[in-house]
C-alpha positions as MATLAB code, in Angstrom:
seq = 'XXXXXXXXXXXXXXXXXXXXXXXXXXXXXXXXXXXXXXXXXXXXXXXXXXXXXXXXXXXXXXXXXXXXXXXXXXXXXXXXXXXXXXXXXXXXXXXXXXXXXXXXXXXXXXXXXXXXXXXXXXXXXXXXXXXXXXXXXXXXXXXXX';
ca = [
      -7.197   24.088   12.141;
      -8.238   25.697    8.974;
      -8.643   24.661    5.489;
      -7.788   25.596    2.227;
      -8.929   24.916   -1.170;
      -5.956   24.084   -3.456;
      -5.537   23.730   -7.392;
      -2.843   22.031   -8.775;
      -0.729   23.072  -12.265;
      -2.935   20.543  -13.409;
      -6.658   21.980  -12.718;
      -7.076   19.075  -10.180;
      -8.777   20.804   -6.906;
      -8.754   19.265   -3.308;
      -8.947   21.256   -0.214;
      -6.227   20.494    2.869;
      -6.099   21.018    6.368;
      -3.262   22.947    8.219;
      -2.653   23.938   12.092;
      -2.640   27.517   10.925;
      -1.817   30.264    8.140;
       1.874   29.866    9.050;
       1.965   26.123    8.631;
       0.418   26.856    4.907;
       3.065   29.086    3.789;
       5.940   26.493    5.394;
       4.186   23.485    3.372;
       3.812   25.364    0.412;
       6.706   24.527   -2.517;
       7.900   21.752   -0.410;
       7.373   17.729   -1.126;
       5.122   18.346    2.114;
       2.170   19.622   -0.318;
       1.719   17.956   -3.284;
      -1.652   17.018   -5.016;
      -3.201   13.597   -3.869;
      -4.485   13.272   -8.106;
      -0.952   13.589   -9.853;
       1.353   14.589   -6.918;
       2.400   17.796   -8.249;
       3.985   20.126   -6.054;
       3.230   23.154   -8.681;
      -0.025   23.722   -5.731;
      -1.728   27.056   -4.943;
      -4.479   28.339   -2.871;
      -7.859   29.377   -4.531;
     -10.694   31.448   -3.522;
     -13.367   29.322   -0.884;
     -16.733   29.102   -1.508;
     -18.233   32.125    0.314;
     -20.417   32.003    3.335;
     -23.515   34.593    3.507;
     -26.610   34.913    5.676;
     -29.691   35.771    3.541;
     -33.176   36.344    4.540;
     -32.363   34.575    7.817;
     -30.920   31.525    6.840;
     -27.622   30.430    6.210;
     -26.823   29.591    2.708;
     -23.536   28.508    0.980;
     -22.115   28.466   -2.572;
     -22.185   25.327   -4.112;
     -18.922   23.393   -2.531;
     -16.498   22.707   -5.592;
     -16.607   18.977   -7.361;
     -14.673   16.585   -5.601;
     -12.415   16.013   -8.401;
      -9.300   15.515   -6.372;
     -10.416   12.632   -3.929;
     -12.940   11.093   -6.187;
     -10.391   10.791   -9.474;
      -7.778    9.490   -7.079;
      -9.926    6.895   -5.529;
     -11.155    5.764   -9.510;
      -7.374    5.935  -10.936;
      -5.963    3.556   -7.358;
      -9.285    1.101   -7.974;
      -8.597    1.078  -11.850;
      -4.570    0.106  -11.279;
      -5.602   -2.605   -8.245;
      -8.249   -3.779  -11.001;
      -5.682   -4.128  -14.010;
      -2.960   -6.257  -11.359;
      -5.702   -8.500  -10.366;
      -6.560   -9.120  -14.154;
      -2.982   -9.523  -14.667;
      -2.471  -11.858  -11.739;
      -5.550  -14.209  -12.605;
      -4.428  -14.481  -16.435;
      -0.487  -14.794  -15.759;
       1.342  -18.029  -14.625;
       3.594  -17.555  -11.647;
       6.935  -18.967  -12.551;
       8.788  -17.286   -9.334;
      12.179  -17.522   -9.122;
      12.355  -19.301  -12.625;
      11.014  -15.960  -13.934;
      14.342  -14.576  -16.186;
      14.865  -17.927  -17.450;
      11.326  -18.982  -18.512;
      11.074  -15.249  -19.617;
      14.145  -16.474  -22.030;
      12.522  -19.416  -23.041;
       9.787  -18.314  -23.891;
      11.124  -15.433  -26.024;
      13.838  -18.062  -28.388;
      10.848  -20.682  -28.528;
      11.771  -22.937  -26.672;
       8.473  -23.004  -24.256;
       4.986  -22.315  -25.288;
       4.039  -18.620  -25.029;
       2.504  -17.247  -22.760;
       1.806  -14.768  -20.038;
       4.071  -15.311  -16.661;
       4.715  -13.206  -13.899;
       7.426  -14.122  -11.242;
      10.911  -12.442   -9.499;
      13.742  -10.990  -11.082;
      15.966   -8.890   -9.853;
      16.324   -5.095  -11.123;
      19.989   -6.546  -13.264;
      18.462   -9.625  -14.336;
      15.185   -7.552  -15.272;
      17.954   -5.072  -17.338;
      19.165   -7.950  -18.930;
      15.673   -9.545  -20.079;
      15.486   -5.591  -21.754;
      18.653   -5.445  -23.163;
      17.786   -8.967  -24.950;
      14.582   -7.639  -26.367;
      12.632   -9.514  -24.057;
       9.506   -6.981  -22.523;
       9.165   -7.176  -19.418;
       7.353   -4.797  -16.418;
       7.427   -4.548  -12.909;
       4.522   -4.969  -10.611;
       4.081   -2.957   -8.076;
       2.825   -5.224   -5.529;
       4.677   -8.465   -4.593;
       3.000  -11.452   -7.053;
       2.106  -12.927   -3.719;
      -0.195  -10.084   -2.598;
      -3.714  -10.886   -3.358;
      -4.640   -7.436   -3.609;
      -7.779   -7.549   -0.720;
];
C-alpha cells in the first residue's frame, strides 16, 4: 500500500491509500477519486511531509491539518443535526402530505410546519402552485441514531 496526500480544486487536503503507483494514476480523473469534503474530482497529489533522521532520532514535519476528515465529519453531524430539528418541530402528515401542504397554503388549515410523502410529480406540482416545499434526505421515519 502507499499513501498519498491529495488537494482538491478546492484547497481541501486528505491523504488516500492505493495498492500501488499504478493504481494512483488509474483512479486519478475518474469518479473513483473524488474528495470526501466536496466530492470534487478536480484532485491532485501534493508534496508529503518529509521524513529525516537528525542527531539520532527520527523526526517528522508537522503532518498537515486534518481538514478533509474533520470538516466532513462537522458538515454530516451539522445536516443529521438540522433533520432532527426539523423532525422534532414538524408534524408528520404522511401520505396526506400534498393535500395538507394545499391546505395549508389557501387557508384552509392552520399553518404550520409538516413533513410527510409525496411523490417527485406531486412534489412538482406543490412547486408549480407556489407552495415550498423540500425533500428530506432520510425517510421521515428514520430517527436519525
Amino acid at each position: 500500500m502507499i499513501v498519498y496526500d491529495l488537494i482538491c480544486d478546492a484547497d481541501h487536503r486528505f491523504e488516500a491509500w492505493f495498492a500501488s503507483a499504478e493504481d494512483f494514476e488509474r483512479q486519478a480523473g475518474t469518479p473513483m477519486l473524488t474528495c470526501p469534503v466536496c466530492n470534487s474530482g478536480e484532485v491532485r497529489r501534493v508534496p508529503s511531509a518529509v521524513h529525516t533522521a537528525r542527531h539520532g532520532r527520527e523526526e517528522s514535519a508537522p503532518p498537515p491539518p486534518e481538514h478533509g476528515h474533520v470538516a466532513a465529519f462537522s458538515e454530516r453531524k451539522n445536516v443529521i443535526d438540522a433533520l432532527r430539528k426539523i423532525l422534532a418541530q414538524s408534524e408528520n402528515v404522511g401520505q396526506r402530505f400534498p393535500e395538507e401542504a394545499r391546505r395549508i397554503h389557501y387557508g384552509e388549515a392552520p399553518r404550520r410546519t409538516i413533513r410527510g410523502q409525496a411523490s417527485h410529480e406531486e412534489a412538482e406540482a406543490l412547486r408549480e402552485e407556489g407552495i415550498e416545499v423540500m425533500s428530506l434526505p432520510v425517510p421521515p421515519s428514520e430517527d436519525l441514531h
